[in-house]
PDB file of C-alpha atoms in Angstrom:
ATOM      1  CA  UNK O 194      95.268  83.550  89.678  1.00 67.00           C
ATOM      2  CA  UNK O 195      92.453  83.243  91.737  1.00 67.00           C
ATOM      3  CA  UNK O 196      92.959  79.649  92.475  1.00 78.00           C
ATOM      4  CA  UNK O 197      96.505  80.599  94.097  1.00 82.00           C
ATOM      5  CA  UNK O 198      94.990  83.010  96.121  1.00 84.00           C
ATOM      6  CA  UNK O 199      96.667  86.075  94.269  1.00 86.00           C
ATOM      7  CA  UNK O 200      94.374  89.054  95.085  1.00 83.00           C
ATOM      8  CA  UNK O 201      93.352  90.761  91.821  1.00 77.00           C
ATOM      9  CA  UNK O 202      91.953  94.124  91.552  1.00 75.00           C
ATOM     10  CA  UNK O 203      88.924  94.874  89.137  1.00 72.00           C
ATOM     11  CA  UNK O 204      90.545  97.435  86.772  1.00 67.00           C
ATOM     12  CA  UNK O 205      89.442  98.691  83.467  1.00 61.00           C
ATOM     13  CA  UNK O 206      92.609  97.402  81.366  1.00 53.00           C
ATOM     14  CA  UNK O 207      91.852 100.114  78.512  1.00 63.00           C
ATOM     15  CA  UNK O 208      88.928 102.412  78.792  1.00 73.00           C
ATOM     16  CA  UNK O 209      88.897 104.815  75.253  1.00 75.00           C
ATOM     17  CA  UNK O 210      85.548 105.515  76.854  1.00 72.00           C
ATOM     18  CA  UNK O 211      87.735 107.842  79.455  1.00 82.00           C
ATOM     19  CA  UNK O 212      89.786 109.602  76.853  1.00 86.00           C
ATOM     20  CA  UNK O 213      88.566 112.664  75.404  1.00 89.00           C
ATOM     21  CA  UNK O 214      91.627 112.892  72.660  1.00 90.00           C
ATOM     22  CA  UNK O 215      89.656 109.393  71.106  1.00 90.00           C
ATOM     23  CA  UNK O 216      86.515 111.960  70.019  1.00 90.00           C
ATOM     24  CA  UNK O 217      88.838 114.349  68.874  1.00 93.00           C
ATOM     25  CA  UNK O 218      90.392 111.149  66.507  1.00 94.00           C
ATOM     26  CA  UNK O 219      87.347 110.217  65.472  1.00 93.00           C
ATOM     27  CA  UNK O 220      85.925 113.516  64.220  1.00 94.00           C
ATOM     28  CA  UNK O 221      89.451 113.350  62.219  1.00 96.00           C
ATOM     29  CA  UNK O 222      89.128 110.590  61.073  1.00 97.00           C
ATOM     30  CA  UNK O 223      85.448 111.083  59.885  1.00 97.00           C
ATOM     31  CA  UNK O 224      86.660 114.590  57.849  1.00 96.00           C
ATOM     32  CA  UNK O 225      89.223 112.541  56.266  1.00 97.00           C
ATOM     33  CA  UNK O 226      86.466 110.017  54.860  1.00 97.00           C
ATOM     34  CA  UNK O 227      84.945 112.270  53.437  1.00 97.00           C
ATOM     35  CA  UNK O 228      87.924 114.006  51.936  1.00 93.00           C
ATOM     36  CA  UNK O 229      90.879 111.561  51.365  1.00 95.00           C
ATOM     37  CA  UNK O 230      94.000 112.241  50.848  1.00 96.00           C
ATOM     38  CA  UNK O 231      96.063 110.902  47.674  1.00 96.00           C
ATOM     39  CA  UNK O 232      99.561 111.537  49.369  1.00 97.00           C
ATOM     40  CA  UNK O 233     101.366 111.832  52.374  1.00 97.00           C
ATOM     41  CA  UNK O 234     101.752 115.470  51.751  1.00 98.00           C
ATOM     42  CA  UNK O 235      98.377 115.935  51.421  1.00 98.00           C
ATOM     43  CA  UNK O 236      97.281 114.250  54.260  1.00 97.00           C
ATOM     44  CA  UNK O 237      99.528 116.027  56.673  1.00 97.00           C
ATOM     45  CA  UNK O 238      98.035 119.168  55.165  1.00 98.00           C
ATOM     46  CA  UNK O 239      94.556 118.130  55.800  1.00 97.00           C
ATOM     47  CA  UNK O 240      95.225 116.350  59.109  1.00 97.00           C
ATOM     48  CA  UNK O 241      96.551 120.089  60.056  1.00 98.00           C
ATOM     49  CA  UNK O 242      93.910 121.939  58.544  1.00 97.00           C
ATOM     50  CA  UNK O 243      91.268 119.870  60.760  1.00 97.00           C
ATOM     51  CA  UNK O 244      93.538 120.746  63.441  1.00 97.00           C
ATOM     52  CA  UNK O 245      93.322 124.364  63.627  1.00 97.00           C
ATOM     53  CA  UNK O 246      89.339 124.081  63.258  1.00 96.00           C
ATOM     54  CA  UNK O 247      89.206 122.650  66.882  1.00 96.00           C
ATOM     55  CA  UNK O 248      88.479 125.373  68.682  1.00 96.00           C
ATOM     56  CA  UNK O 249      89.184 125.505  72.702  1.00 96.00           C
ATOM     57  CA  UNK O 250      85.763 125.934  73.423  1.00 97.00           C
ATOM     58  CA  UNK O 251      85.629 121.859  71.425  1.00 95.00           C
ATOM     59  CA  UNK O 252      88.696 120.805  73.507  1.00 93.00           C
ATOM     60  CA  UNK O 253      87.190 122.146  76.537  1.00 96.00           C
ATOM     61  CA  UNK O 254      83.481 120.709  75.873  1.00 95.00           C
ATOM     62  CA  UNK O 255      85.301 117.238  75.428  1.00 93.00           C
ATOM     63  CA  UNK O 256      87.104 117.875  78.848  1.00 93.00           C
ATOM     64  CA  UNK O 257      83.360 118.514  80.387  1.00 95.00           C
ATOM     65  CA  UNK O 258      82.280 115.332  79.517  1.00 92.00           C
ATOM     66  CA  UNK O 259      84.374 113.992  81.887  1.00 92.00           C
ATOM     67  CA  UNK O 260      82.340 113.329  84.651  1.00 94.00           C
ATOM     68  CA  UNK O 261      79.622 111.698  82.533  1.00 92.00           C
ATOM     69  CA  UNK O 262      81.745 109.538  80.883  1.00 89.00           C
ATOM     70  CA  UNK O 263      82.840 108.427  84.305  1.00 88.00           C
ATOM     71  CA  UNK O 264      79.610 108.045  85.080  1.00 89.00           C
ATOM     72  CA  UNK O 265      78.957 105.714  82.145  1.00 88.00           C
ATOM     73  CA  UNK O 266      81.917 103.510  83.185  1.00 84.00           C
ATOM     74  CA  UNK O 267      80.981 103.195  86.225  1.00 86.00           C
ATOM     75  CA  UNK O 268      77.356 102.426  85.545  1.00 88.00           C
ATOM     76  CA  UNK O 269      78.274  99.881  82.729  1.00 84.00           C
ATOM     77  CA  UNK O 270      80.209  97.998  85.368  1.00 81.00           C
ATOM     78  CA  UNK O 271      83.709  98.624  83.046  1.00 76.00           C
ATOM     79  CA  UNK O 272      81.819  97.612  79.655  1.00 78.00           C
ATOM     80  CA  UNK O 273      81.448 100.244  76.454  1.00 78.00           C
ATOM     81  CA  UNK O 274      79.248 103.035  76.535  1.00 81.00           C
ATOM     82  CA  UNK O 275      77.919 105.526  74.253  1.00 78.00           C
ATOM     83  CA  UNK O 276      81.257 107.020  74.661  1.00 70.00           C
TER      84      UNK O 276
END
């Protein structure tokens, strides 16, 4: 596109690294490893029960990282970070 003089703008296309919700999958998702479920019933339960364990105070720690993991992005030119 550059060729036909289209001006482009440098955007991350999909940055997990920005979303907060991703570490709240991921500590899911590592309970459930260590717990499977057998049945779709039982993994509802279980997905719930790790639910309710997230406190606020967790939501709102993830919600603080914000400006680091902005930081990150930014520093790592768009690329992954530790996030």
């Amino acid at each position: 596109m550059e060729e036909d003089n289209v001006p482009l703008l440098n955007w991350v296309s999909s940055s997990l690294d920005l979303s907060p919700i991703e570490t709240l999958w991921h500590e899911m998702k590592k309970v459930l490893r260590q717990h499977p479920a057998r049945t779709i019933t039982e993994l509802r339960q279980k997905l719930q029960e790790i639910w309710d364990c997230f406190t606020p105070t967790f939501s709102q720690n993830l919600v603080n990282t914000m400006p680091q993991r902005i930081s990150a992005v930014i520093r790592n030119k768009g690329d992954v970070t530790q996030w």
